[in-house]
mmCIF file of C-alpha atoms and ligand atoms in Angstrom:
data_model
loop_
_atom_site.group_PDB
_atom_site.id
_atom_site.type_symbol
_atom_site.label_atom_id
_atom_site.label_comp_id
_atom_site.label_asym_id
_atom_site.label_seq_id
_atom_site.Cartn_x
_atom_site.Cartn_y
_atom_site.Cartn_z
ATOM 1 C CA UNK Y 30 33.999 -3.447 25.850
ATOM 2 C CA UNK Y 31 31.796 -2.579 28.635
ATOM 3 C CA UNK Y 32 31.464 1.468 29.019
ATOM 4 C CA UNK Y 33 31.585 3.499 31.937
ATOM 5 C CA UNK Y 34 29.017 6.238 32.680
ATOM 6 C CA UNK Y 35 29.800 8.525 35.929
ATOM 7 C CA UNK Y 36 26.810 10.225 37.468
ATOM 8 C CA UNK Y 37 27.206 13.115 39.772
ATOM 9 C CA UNK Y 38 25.649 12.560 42.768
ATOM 10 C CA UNK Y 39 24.154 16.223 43.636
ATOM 11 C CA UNK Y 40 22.397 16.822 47.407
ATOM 12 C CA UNK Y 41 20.937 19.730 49.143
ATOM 13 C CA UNK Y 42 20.123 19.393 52.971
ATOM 14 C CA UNK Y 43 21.563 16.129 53.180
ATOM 15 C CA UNK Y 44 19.167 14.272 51.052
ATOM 16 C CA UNK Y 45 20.215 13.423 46.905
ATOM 17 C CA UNK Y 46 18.165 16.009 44.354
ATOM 18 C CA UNK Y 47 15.927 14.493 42.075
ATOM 19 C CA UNK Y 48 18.101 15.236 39.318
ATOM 20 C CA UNK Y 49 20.611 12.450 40.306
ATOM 21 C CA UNK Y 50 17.839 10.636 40.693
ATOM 22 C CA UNK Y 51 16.433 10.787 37.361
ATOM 23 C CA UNK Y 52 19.468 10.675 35.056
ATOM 24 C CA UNK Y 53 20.404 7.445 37.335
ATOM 25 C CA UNK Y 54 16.553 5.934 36.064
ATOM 26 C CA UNK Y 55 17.697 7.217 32.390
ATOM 27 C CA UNK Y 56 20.538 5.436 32.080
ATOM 28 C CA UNK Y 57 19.372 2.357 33.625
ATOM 29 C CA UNK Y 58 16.388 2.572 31.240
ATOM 30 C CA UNK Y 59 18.391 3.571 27.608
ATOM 31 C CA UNK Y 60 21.899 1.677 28.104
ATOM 32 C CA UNK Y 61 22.093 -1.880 28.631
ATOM 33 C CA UNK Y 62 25.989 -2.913 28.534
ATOM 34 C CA UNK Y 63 26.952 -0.211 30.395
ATOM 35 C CA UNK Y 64 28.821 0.324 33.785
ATOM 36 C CA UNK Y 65 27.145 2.885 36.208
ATOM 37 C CA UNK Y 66 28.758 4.727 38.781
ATOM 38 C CA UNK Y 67 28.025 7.726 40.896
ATOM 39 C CA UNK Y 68 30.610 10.189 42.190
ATOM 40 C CA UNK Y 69 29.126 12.287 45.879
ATOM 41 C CA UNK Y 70 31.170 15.102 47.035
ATOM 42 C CA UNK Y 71 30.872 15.433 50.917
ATOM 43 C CA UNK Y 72 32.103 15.616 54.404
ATOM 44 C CA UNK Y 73 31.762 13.278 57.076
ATOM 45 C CA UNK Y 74 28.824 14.956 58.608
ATOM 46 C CA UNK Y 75 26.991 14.675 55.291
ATOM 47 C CA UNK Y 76 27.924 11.282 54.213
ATOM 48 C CA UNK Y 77 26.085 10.063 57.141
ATOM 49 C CA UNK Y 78 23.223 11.925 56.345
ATOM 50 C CA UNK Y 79 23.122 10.767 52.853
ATOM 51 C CA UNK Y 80 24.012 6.770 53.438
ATOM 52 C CA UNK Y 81 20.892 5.173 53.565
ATOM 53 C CA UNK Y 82 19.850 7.224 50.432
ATOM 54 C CA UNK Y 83 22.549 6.130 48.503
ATOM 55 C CA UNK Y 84 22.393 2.473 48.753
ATOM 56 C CA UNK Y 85 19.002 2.304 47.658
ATOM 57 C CA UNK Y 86 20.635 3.966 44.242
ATOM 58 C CA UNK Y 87 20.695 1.779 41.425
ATOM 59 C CA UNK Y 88 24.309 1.899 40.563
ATOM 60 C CA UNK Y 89 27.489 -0.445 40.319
ATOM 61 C CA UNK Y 90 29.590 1.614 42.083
ATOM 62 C CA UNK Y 91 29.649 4.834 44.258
ATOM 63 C CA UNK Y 92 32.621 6.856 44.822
ATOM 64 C CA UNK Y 93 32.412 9.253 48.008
ATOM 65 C CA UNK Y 94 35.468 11.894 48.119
ATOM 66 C CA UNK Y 95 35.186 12.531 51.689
ATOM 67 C CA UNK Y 96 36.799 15.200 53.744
ATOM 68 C CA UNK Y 97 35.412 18.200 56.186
ATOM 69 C CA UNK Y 98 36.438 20.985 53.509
ATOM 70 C CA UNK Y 99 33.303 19.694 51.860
ATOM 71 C CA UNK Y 100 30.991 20.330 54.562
ATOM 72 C CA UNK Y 101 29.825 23.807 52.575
ATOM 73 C CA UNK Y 102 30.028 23.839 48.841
ATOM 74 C CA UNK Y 103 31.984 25.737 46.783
ATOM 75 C CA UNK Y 104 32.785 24.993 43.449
ATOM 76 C CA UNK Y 105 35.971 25.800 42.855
ATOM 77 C CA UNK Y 106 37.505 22.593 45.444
ATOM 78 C CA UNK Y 107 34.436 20.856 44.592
ATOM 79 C CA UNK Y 108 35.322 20.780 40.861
ATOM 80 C CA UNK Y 109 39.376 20.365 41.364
ATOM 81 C CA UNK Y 110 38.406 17.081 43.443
ATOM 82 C CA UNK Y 111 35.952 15.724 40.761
ATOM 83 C CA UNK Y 112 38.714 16.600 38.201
ATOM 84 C CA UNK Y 113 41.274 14.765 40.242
ATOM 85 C CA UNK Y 114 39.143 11.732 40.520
ATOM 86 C CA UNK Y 115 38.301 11.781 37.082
ATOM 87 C CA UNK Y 116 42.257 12.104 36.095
ATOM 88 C CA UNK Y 117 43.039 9.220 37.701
ATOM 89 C CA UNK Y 118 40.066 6.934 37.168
ATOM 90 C CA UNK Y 119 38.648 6.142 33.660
ATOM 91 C CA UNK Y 120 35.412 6.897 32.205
ATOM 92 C CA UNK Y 121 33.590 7.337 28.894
ATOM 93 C CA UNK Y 122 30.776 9.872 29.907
ATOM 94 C CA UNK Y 123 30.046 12.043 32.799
ATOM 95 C CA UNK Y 124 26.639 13.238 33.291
ATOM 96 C CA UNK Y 125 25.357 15.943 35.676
ATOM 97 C CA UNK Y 126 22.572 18.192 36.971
ATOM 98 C CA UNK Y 127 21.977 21.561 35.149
ATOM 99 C CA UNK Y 128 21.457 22.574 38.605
ATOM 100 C CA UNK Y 129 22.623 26.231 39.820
ATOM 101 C CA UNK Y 130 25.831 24.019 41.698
ATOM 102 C CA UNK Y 131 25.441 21.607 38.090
ATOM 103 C CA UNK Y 132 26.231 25.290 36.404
ATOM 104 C CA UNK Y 133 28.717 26.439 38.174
ATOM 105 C CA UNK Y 134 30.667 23.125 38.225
ATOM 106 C CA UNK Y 135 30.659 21.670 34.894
ATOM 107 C CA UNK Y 136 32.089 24.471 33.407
ATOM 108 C CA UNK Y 137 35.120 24.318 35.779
ATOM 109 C CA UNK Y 138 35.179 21.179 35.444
ATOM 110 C CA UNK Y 139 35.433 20.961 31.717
ATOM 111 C CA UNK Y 140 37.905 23.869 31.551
ATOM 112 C CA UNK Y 141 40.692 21.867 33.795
ATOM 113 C CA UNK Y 142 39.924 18.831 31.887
ATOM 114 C CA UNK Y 143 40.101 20.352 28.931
ATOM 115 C CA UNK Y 144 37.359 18.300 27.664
ATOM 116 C CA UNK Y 145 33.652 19.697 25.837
ATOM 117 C CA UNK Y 146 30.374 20.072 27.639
ATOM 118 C CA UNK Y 147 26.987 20.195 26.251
ATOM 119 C CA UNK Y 148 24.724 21.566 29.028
ATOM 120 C CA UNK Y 149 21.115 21.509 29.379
ATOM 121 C CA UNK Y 150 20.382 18.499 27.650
ATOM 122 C CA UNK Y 151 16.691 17.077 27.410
ATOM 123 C CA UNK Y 152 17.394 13.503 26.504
ATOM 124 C CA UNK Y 153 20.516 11.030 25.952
ATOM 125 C CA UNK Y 154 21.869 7.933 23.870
ATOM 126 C CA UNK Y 155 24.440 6.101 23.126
ATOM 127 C CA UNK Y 156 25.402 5.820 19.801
ATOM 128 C CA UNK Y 157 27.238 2.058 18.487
ATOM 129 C CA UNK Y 158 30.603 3.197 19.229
ATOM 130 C CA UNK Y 159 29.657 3.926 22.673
ATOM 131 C CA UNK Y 160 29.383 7.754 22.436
ATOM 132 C CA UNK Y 161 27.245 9.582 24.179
ATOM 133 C CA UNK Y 162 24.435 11.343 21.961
ATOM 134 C CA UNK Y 163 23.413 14.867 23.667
ATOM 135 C CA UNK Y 164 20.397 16.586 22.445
ATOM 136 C CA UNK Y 165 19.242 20.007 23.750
ATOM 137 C CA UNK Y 166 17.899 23.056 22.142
ATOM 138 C CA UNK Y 167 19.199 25.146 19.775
ATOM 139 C CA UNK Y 168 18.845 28.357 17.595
ATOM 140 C CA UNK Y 169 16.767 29.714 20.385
ATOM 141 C CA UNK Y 170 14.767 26.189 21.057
ATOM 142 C CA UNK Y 171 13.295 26.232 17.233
ATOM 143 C CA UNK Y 172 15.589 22.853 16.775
ATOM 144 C CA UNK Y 173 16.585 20.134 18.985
ATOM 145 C CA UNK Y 174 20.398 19.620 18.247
ATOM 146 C CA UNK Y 175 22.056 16.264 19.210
ATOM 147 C CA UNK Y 176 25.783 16.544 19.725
ATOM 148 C CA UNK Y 177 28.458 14.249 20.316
ATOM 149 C CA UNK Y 178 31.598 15.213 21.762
ATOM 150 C CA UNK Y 179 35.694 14.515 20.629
ATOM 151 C CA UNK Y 180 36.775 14.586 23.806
ATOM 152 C CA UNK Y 181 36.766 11.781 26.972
ATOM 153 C CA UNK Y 182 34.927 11.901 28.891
ATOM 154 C CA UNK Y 183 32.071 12.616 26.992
ATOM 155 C CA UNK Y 184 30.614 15.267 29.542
ATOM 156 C CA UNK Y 185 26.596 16.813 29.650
ATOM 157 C CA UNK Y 186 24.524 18.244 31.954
ATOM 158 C CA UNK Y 187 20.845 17.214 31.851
ATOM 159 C CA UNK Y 188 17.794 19.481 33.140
ATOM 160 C CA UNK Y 189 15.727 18.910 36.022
ATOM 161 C CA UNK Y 190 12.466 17.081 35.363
ATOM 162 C CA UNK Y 191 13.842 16.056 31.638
ATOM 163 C CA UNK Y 192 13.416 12.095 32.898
ATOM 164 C CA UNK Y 193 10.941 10.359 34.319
ATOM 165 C CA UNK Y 194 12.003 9.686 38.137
ATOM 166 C CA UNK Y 195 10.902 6.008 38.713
ATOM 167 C CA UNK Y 196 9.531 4.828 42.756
ATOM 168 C CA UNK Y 197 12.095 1.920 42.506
ATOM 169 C CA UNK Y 198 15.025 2.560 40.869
ATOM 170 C CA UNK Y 199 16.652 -0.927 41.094
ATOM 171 C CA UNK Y 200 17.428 -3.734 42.825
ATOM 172 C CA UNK Y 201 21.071 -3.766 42.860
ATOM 173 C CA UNK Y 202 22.958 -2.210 45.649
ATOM 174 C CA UNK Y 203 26.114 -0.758 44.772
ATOM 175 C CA UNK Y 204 29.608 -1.171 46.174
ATOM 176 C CA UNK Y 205 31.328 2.016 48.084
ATOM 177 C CA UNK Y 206 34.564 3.532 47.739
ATOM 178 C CA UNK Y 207 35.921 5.769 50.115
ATOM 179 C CA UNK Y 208 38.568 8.277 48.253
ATOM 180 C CA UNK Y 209 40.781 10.681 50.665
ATOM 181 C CA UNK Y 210 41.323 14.073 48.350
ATOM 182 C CA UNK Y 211 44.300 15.394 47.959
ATOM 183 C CA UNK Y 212 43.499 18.988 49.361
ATOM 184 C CA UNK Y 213 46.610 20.522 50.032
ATOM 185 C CA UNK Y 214 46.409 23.891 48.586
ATOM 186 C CA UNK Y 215 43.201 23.798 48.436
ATOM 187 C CA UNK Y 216 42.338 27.170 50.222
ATOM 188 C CA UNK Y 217 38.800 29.212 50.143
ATOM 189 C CA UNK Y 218 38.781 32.892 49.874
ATOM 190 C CA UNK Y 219 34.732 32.349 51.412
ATOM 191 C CA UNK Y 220 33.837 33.123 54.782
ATOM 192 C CA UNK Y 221 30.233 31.938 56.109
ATOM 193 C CA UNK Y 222 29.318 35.245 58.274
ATOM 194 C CA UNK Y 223 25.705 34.443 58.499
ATOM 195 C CA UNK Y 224 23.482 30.834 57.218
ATOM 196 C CA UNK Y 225 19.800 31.324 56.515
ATOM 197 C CA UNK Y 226 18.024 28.515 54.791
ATOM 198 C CA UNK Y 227 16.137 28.969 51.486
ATOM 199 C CA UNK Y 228 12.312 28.615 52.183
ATOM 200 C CA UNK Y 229 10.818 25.736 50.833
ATOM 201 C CA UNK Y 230 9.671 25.760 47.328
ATOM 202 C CA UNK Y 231 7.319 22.378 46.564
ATOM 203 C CA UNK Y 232 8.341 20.739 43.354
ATOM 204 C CA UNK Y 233 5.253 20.842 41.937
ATOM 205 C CA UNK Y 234 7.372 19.323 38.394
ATOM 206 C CA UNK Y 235 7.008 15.698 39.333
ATOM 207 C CA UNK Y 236 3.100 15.959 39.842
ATOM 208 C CA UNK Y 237 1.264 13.020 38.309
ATOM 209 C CA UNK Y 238 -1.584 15.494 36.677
ATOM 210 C CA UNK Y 239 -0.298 19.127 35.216
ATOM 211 C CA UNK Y 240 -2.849 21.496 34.075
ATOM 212 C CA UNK Y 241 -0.965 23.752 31.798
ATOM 213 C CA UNK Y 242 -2.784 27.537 30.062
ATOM 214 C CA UNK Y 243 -1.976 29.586 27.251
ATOM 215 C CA UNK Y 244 -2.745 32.873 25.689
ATOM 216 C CA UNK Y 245 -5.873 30.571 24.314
ATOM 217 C CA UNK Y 246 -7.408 31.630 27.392
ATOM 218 C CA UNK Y 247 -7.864 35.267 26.369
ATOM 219 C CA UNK Y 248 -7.831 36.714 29.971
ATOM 220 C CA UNK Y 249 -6.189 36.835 33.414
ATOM 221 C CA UNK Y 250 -9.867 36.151 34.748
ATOM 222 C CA UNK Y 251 -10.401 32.656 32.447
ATOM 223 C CA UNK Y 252 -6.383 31.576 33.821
ATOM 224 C CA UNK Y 253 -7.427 31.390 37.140
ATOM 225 C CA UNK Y 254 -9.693 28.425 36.069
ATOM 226 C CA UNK Y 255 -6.205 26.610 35.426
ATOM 227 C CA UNK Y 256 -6.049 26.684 38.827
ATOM 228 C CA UNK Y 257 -9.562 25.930 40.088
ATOM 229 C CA UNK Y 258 -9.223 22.817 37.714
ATOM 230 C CA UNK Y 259 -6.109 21.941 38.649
ATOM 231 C CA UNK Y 260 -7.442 21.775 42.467
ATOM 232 C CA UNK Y 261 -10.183 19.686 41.673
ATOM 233 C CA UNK Y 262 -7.951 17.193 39.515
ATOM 234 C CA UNK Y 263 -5.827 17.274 42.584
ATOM 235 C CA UNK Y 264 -3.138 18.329 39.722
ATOM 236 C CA UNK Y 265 -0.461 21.214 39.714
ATOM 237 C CA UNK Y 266 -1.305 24.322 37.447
ATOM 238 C CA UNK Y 267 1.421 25.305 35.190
ATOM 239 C CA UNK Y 268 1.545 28.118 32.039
ATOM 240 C CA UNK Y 269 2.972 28.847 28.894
ATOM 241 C CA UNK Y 270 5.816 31.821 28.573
ATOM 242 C CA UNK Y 271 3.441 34.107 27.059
ATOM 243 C CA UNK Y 272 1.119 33.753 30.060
ATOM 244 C CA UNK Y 273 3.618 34.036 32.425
ATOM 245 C CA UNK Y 274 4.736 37.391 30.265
ATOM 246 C CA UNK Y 275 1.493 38.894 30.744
ATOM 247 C CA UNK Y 276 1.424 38.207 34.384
ATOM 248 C CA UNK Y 277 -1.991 35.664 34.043
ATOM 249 C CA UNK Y 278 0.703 33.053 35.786
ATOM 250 C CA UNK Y 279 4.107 33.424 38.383
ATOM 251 C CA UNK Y 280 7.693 32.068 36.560
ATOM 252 C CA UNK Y 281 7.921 29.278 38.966
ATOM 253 C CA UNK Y 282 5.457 27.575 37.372
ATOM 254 C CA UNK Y 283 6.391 28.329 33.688
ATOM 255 C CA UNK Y 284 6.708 24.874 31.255
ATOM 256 C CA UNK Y 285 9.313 24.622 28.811
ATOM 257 C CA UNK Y 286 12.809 25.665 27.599
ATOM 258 C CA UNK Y 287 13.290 28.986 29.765
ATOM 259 C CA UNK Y 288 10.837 27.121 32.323
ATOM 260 C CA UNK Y 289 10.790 23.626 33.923
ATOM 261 C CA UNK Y 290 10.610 20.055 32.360
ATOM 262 C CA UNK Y 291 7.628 18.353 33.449
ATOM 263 C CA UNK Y 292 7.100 14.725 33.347
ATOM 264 C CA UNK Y 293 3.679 13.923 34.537
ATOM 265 C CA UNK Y 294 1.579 10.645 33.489
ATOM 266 C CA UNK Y 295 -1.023 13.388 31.788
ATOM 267 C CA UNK Y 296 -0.539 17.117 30.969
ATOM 268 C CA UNK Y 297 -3.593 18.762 29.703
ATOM 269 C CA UNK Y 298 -2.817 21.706 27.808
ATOM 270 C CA UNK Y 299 -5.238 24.712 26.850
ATOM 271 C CA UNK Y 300 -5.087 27.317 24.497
ATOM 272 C CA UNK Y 301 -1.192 26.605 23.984
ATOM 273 C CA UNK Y 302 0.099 26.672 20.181
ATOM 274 C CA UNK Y 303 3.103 23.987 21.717
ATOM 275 C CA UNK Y 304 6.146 26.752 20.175
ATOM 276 C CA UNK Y 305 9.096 24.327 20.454
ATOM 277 C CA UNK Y 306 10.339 26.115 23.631
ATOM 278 C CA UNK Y 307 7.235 24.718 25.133
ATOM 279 C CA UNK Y 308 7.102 20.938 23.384
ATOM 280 C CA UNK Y 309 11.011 20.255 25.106
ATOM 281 C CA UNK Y 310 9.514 20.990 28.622
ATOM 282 C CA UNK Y 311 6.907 18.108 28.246
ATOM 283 C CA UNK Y 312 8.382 15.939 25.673
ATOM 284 C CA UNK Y 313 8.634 13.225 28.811
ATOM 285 C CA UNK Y 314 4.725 13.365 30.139
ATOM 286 C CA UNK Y 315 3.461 10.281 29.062
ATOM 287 C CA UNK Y 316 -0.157 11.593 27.612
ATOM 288 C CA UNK Y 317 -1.231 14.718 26.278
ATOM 289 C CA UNK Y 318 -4.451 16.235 25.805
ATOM 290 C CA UNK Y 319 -4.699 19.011 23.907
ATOM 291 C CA UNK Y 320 -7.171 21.699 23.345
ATOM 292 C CA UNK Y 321 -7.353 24.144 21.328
ATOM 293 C CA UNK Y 322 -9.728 26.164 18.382
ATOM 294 C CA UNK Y 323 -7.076 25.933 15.698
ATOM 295 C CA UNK Y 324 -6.416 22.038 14.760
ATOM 296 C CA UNK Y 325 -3.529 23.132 12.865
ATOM 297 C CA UNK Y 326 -1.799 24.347 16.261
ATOM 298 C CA UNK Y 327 1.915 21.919 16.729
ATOM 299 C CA UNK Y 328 0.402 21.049 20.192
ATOM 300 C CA UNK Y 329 -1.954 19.281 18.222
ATOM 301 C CA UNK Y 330 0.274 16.908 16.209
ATOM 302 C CA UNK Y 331 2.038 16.475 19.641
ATOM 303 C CA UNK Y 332 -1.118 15.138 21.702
ATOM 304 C CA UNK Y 333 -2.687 12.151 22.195
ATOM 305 C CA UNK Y 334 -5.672 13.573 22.182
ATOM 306 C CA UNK Y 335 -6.294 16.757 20.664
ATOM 307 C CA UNK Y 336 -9.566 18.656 21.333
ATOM 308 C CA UNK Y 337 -10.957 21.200 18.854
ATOM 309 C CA UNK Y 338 -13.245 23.247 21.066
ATOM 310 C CA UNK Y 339 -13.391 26.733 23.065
ATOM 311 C CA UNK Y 340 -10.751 25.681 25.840
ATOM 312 C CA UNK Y 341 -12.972 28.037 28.494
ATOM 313 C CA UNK Y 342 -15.876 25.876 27.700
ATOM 314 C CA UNK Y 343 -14.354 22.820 28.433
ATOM 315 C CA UNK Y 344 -12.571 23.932 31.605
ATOM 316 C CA UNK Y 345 -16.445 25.179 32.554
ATOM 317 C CA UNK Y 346 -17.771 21.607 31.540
ATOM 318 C CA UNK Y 347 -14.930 19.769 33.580
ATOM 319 C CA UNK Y 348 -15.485 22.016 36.514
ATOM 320 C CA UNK Y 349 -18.995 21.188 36.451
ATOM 321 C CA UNK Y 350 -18.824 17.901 35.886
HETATM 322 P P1 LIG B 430 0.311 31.353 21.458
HETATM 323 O O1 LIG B 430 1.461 30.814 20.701
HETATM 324 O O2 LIG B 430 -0.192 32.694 21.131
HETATM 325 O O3 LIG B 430 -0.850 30.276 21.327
HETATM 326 C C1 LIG B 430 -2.145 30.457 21.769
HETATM 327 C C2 LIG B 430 -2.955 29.275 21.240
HETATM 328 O O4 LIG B 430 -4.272 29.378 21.741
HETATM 329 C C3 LIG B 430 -3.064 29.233 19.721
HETATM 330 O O5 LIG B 430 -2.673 27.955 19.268
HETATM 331 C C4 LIG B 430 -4.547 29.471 19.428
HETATM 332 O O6 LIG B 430 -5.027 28.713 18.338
HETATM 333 C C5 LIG B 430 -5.166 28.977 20.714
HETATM 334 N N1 LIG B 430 -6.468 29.588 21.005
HETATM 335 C C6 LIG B 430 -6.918 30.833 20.726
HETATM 336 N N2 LIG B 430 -8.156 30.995 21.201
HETATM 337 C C7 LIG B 430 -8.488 29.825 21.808
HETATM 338 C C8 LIG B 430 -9.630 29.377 22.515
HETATM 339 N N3 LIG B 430 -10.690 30.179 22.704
HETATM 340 N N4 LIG B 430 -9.636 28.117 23.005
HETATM 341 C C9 LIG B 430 -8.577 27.282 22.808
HETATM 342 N N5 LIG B 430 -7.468 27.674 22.155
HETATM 343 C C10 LIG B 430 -7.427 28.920 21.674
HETATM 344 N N6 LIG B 430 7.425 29.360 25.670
HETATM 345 C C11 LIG B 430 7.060 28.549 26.674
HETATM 346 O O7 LIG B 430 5.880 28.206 26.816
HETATM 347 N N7 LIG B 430 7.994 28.109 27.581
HETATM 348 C C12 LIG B 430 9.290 28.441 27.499
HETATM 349 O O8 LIG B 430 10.077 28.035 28.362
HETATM 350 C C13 LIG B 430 9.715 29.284 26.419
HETATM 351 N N8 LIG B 430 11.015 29.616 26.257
HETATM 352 C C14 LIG B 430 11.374 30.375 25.182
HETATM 353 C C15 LIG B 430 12.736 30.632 24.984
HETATM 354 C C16 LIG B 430 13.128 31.386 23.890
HETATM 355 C C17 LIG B 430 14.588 31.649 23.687
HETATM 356 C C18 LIG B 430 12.144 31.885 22.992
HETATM 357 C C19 LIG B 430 12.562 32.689 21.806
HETATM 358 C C20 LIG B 430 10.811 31.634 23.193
HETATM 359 C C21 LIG B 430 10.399 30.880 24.295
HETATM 360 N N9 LIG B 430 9.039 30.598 24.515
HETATM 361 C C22 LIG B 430 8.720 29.750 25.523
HETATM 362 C C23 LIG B 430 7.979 31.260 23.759
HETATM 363 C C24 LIG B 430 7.370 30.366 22.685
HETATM 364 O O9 LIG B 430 8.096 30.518 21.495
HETATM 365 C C25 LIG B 430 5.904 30.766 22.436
HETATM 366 O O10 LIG B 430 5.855 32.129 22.090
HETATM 367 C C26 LIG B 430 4.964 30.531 23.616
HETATM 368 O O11 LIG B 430 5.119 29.198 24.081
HETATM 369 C C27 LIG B 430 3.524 30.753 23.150
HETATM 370 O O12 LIG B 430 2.654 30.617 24.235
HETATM 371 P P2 LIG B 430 1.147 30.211 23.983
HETATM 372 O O13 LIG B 430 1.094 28.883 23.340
HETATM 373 O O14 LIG B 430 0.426 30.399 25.273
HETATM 374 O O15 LIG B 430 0.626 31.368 23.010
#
C-alpha cells in the first residue's frame, strides 16, 4: 500500500526555509511509492504571501490550517493544530526542520501524540515495511545511529543543510486543502510589546565551493588564507570546531555536528583530521579534496582526492596561481 509522508512546511518572513525545501528534494529523490504531502501553519495574511511559493513545491498534496491566531508563531497552538490535523488524518511519517521553531515544536508535538521523535537526523530511508529509517549521531557524534520508531507516525526532525536543495524540485503541482482549526480554547499568555527584525545572516551553507581549515593550519595568521582563498574561488570559508575554539574562525561558520551541514558540489578541506563530528556536516558535498601531512588522517579515506602536502603551501600555490 502506498505510504504517506507529511512534511512540515516551515517559513520565516513569508517565504518557505530551505529546510522544507530540502527534505521535500529528499524524499522525492529516496522514496518512490510514496505519497507526499506538506502541512503550512498560517494566517491569511501569510498564506498569501507564501502561495506562489508553494505551488512550485513538489508535493501531492498541501494542507494549509489557516486562521489569524497564526499570524505570530507560538508553539504551543501551533503544535495543538498540527496534532489535531494529524489525529484526524492518517500518515506513516512526519518529517520536520531541526529548526529553533522545528525544536520547540516537535517535542510538543510528540508529547500530545504520544508518539517517538528522533531529532537531528542527517539522512533518511525507508526500510521494506515502509518504516522510516532515522540516522543521526550518537555517543557524542563518534557513531551514526539509525533508528526506527514503534510508534505512527514515524516522526524526525532533519538538520538544515543535511540534503542537497535541488533548483527544480518537480514538475507536479500539488492540490490545496484549506482546513479551519478548531481554536476554541486556544488562548496565548504572549503579548507582542515591541517587533524588531533579526538582521540578516547570508546562508553561506548552500554555497557551491566551501573552503573549510583546521588546526593543520598551525596559526590564526595562516587561517586567514581560508578566507583570501575562499574569495578568489568565489567560495564561502568555513572551519573545523577546534579552529573555531581557538578563535582562528567565528561559530557561524563552524562545519559539522555542533556546526552546520554543508552540501556544496566541492569542499576543500585543510589541515582537518575529519573527527566524525566533522564528516556528518559534509557527508552530502558531492567532492572532497583533502589535504593534509598525515595520509592516515579519516578525512583522507573520506575524500576524493586526498593531498599529502603542507596545506599552507598549497593554499600559497593556489593563491598564486
Ligand atoms: P585536529 O583533529 O587536531 O586535526 C588537525 C589535522 O591537521 C591533523 O589531521 C593533522 O595531520 C593535520 N596537519 C597538521 N599539520 C598540517 C599541515 N602542516 N598541513 C596539513 N595538515 C596538517 N568538530 C567539528 O569540526 N565540528 C563539529 O561540529 C564538532 N562537534 C563536536 C561535538 C562533540 C559532542 C564533540 C565531542 C566534538 C565535536 N567536534 C566537532 C570536535 C571533533 O571531535 C574534532 O576534535 C575536531 O573536528 C578536530 O578539528 P581539526 O580537524 O581542525 O583538528
Amino acid at each position: 500500500m502506498t505510504k504517506k509522508l507529511l512534511i512540515y512546511i516551515e517559513y520565516n518572513d513569508n517565504s518557505i526555509q530551505k529546510v522544507s525545501k530540502e527534505i521535500i528534494a529528499e524524499s522525492k529523490r529516496k522514496f518512490d511509492d510514496i505519497e507526499l504531502s506538506g502541512v503550512v501553519v498560517c494566517s491569511e495574511r501569510t498564506y498569501e504571501c507564501l502561495k506562489n511559493e508553494l505551488e512550485q513545491l513538489s508535493l501531492d498534496n498541501i494542507y494549509v490550517i489557516k486562521d489569524n491566531i497564526f499570524d505570530i508563531f507560538n508553539a504551543k497552538i501551533f503544535a495543538n493544530s498540527i496534532c489535531d490535523f494529524i489525529n484526524t488524518n492518517c500518515f506513516d511519517i512526519f518529517l520536520m526542520g531541526a529548526t529553533e521553531d522545528g525544536r520547540e515544536l516537535a517535542p510538543r508535538v510528540a508529547s500530545t501524540l504520544d508518539i517517538g521523535l528522533t531529532a537531528d537526523c542527517t539522512d533518511i530511508d525507508i526500510d521494506k515495511e515502509g518504516n522510516l529509517l532515522a540516522t543521526r549521531p550518537t555517543y557524542g557524534g563518534k557513531l551514526m545511529a539509525t533508528i526506527t520508531s514503534k510508534t505512527k507516525p514515524n516522526f524526525a526532525t532533519i538538520r538544515t543543510g543535511a540534503f542537497r536543495l535541488e533548483k527544480s524540485v518537480g514538475l507536479k503541482s500539488p492540490e490545496f486543502q484549506i482546513i479551519n482549526p478548531n481554536i476554541s480554547g486556544l488562548t496565548t499568555l504572549i503579548e507582542i510589546i515591541k517587533e524588531e527584525k533579526k538582521p540578516e545572516i547570508e546562508d553561506w551553507t548552500c554555497s557551491e565551493i566551501i573552503v573549510a581549515g583546521g588546526l593543520g593550519l598551525q596559526t590564526k595568521e595562516n587561517f586567514e588564507l581560508i578566507y583570501k582563498l575562499a574569495e578568489k574561488l568565489n567560495a564561502k570559508p568555513a572551519a573545523s570546531r577546534a579552529a573555531v575554539e581557538l578563535g582562528w574562525a567565528s561559530e557561524s561558520i563552524q562545519v559539522g555536528q555542533t556546526g552546520s551541514s554543508v552540501s556544496p558540489k566541492l569542499y576543500l578541506a585543510f589541515g582537518i583530521s575529519g573527527a566524525m563530528q566533522h564528516l556528518v556536516g559534509i557527508s552530502n558535498a558531492d567532492k572532497i579534496i583533502a589535504v593534509n601531512t598525515d595520509r592516515n588522517a579519516p578525512i583522507m579515506r573520506n575524500s576524493d582526492i586526498a593531498i599529502v602536502a603542507d596545506a599552507v603551501a598549497i593554499i600559497q600555490e593556489l593563491l598564486n596561481s
